[in-house]
Amino acid sequence: MTIRSATRYLAGVVLCAGLALGAHAGTPEEDATLGLIREQFQDVDLRRVIEVSASMKLDEQGAKRFWPIYRAYLAEIVALRDRQLDTLAEYARQLDAGWIDDPTARTSLARSLALEQARVDARHHMIRKAGEVITPIQTLRLYQLELAMDASIGSRVLQQIPLAK
C-alpha cells in the first residue's frame, strides 16, 4: 500500500466521521458521505491488488489459480467493510447526540469485535486456500503483505475515531 493510497483512505474515513457527526440516520448528506467513502475504498482495493500483484511474482499458471481466490477474499472484505461503515456511522450519530449509554456501548463493542473476528477469519481462509495453489514462500509473503496493509490502514483510521464518552 502506498502512502498516497493510505492517505486517500484516511481522508475518506475522516470525511465520513466528520459529515456523519453533522448528519442523522438516512439523511441525503450521510448517504452521500458513505458513497464517497465507498469510492475511496475502491481506490484502496485497487492499490491493494497492485501491491499484491507486484510483490507475489506469480507465473501465468499460478496467477490463474491465485487471482480467483484473492478476488473472492476482496469481495468478502468489501461486504465486511460496508458493515463496518454502518457501525462507524451509528457511532458518529451517538457522539453527535452527546452521549453513549451502556447498552449502546455494549452493542457497539459486540458489533466491532464480531467484524474484527470476521475479517481475521476471512484472511485466514484466503491464506489457506491460496496456500493450496502457490508456494509456501509466496503464501507467507501474501500473509505478510495483508498484515502490513491492514495494520497501516487500521492504525490511521483508529487515530481518527474519537474515544467513547
Coordinates of C-alpha atoms in Angstrom, one line a residue:
M1 CA 0.0 0.0 0.0
T2 CA 1.4 3.3 -1.0
I3 CA 1.4 6.4 1.3
R4 CA -0.8 8.1 -1.3
S5 CA -3.5 5.5 -1.2
A6 CA -3.4 5.2 2.6
T7 CA -3.8 9.0 2.8
R8 CA -6.8 8.9 0.5
Y9 CA -8.3 6.1 2.6
L10 CA -7.7 8.1 5.8
A11 CA -9.1 11.3 4.2
G12 CA -12.2 9.3 3.3
V13 CA -12.7 7.9 6.8
V14 CA -12.2 11.4 8.3
L15 CA -14.7 12.8 5.9
C16 CA -17.2 10.1 6.8
A17 CA -16.8 10.6 10.5
G18 CA -16.9 14.4 10.2
L19 CA -20.0 14.5 8.0
A20 CA -21.8 11.8 9.8
L21 CA -21.4 13.7 13.0
G22 CA -23.4 16.5 11.5
A23 CA -25.9 14.2 9.8
H24 CA -28.7 12.0 11.0
A25 CA -29.5 8.4 10.0
G26 CA -30.8 8.2 6.5
T27 CA -30.2 11.8 5.5
P28 CA -29.0 12.6 2.0
E29 CA -25.8 14.1 3.5
E30 CA -25.0 10.8 5.2
D31 CA -25.8 8.7 2.2
A32 CA -23.6 11.0 0.0
T33 CA -20.8 10.7 2.5
L34 CA -21.0 7.0 2.7
G35 CA -21.0 6.9 -1.1
L36 CA -17.8 9.0 -1.2
I37 CA -16.2 6.7 1.3
R38 CA -17.1 3.6 -0.7
E39 CA -15.4 5.3 -3.8
Q40 CA -12.3 5.9 -1.7
F41 CA -12.3 2.3 -0.6
Q42 CA -12.3 1.2 -4.3
D43 CA -9.1 3.1 -4.7
V44 CA -7.6 1.3 -1.7
D45 CA -8.7 -2.0 -3.1
L46 CA -7.1 -1.2 -6.4
R47 CA -3.8 -0.3 -4.7
R48 CA -4.0 -3.5 -2.6
V49 CA -4.3 -5.5 -5.8
I50 CA -1.4 -3.6 -7.4
E51 CA 0.8 -4.2 -4.3
V52 CA -0.1 -7.9 -4.1
S53 CA 0.5 -8.3 -7.9
A54 CA 3.9 -6.6 -7.8
S55 CA 5.1 -8.5 -4.7
M56 CA 3.8 -12.0 -5.4
K57 CA 5.7 -12.5 -8.7
L58 CA 3.3 -15.2 -9.9
D59 CA 3.9 -17.1 -13.2
E60 CA 0.9 -17.4 -15.6
Q61 CA -0.3 -20.7 -14.3
G62 CA 0.0 -19.6 -10.6
A63 CA -1.8 -16.3 -11.4
K64 CA -4.7 -18.2 -13.0
R65 CA -5.2 -20.2 -9.8
F66 CA -4.4 -17.4 -7.3
W67 CA -6.5 -14.4 -8.5
P68 CA -9.9 -16.0 -8.2
I69 CA -9.2 -16.8 -4.6
Y70 CA -7.9 -13.3 -3.9
R71 CA -10.9 -11.7 -5.7
A72 CA -13.3 -13.7 -3.6
Y73 CA -11.5 -12.5 -0.5
L74 CA -11.7 -8.9 -1.6
A75 CA -15.4 -9.3 -2.2
E76 CA -15.8 -10.6 1.4
I77 CA -13.7 -7.8 2.8
V78 CA -15.9 -5.2 0.9
A79 CA -19.0 -6.7 2.5
L80 CA -17.4 -6.6 5.9
R81 CA -16.2 -3.0 5.3
D82 CA -19.8 -1.9 4.4
R83 CA -21.0 -3.3 7.8
Q84 CA -18.1 -1.5 9.5
L85 CA -19.1 1.8 7.8
D86 CA -22.6 1.3 9.1
T87 CA -21.2 0.7 12.6
L88 CA -19.0 3.8 12.3
A89 CA -21.9 6.0 11.1
E90 CA -24.0 4.8 14.1
Y91 CA -21.2 5.6 16.5
A92 CA -20.9 9.1 15.0
R93 CA -24.6 9.7 15.4
Q94 CA -24.3 8.7 19.0
L95 CA -21.4 11.0 19.6
D96 CA -23.4 13.8 17.8
A97 CA -26.2 13.2 20.2
G98 CA -23.7 13.9 23.0
W99 CA -23.7 10.6 24.8
I100 CA -23.4 6.9 24.5
D101 CA -25.3 4.8 27.1
D102 CA -24.2 1.5 28.4
P103 CA -26.5 -0.7 26.2
T104 CA -25.3 1.2 23.1
A105 CA -21.7 0.8 24.1
R106 CA -22.2 -2.9 24.7
T107 CA -23.9 -3.3 21.3
S108 CA -21.2 -1.2 19.5
L109 CA -18.4 -3.2 21.1
A110 CA -20.0 -6.6 20.3
R111 CA -20.5 -5.5 16.6
S112 CA -16.9 -4.2 16.3
L113 CA -15.4 -7.4 17.8
A114 CA -17.6 -9.6 15.6
L115 CA -16.5 -7.6 12.5
E116 CA -12.8 -7.8 13.6
Q117 CA -13.1 -11.6 14.0
A118 CA -14.8 -12.0 10.7
R119 CA -12.0 -10.1 8.9
V120 CA -9.4 -12.3 10.6
D121 CA -11.4 -15.4 9.7
A122 CA -11.7 -14.2 6.0
R123 CA -7.9 -13.6 5.8
H124 CA -7.1 -17.0 7.4
H125 CA -9.5 -18.7 4.9
M126 CA -7.9 -16.9 2.0
I127 CA -4.4 -17.7 3.1
R128 CA -5.3 -21.4 3.5
K129 CA -6.9 -21.5 0.0
A130 CA -4.1 -19.6 -1.6
G131 CA -1.6 -21.9 0.1
E132 CA -3.1 -24.7 -2.0
V133 CA -2.2 -23.1 -5.3
I134 CA 1.0 -21.1 -4.6
T135 CA 4.3 -21.9 -2.9
P136 CA 4.8 -21.8 0.9
I137 CA 7.1 -18.8 0.5
Q138 CA 4.6 -17.0 -1.7
T139 CA 1.9 -17.8 0.9
L140 CA 4.0 -16.4 3.7
R141 CA 4.7 -13.3 1.6
L142 CA 1.0 -12.8 0.9
Y143 CA 0.2 -13.1 4.6
Q144 CA 2.9 -10.6 5.5
L145 CA 1.5 -8.2 2.8
E146 CA -2.0 -8.5 4.1
L147 CA -1.0 -7.9 7.7
A148 CA 1.1 -4.9 6.8
M149 CA -1.6 -3.3 4.6
D150 CA -4.3 -3.8 7.2
A151 CA -2.2 -2.6 10.0
S152 CA -1.2 0.6 8.1
I153 CA -4.7 1.4 7.2
G154 CA -6.2 0.4 10.6
S155 CA -3.8 2.5 12.6
R156 CA -4.6 5.6 10.6
V157 CA -8.3 5.0 10.9
L158 CA -8.2 4.4 14.7
Q159 CA -6.3 7.6 15.3
Q160 CA -9.2 9.5 13.8
I161 CA -12.1 7.9 15.7
P162 CA -12.9 9.7 19.0
L163 CA -12.9 7.7 22.1
A164 CA -16.3 7.0 23.7
K165 CA -17.5 9.4 26.3

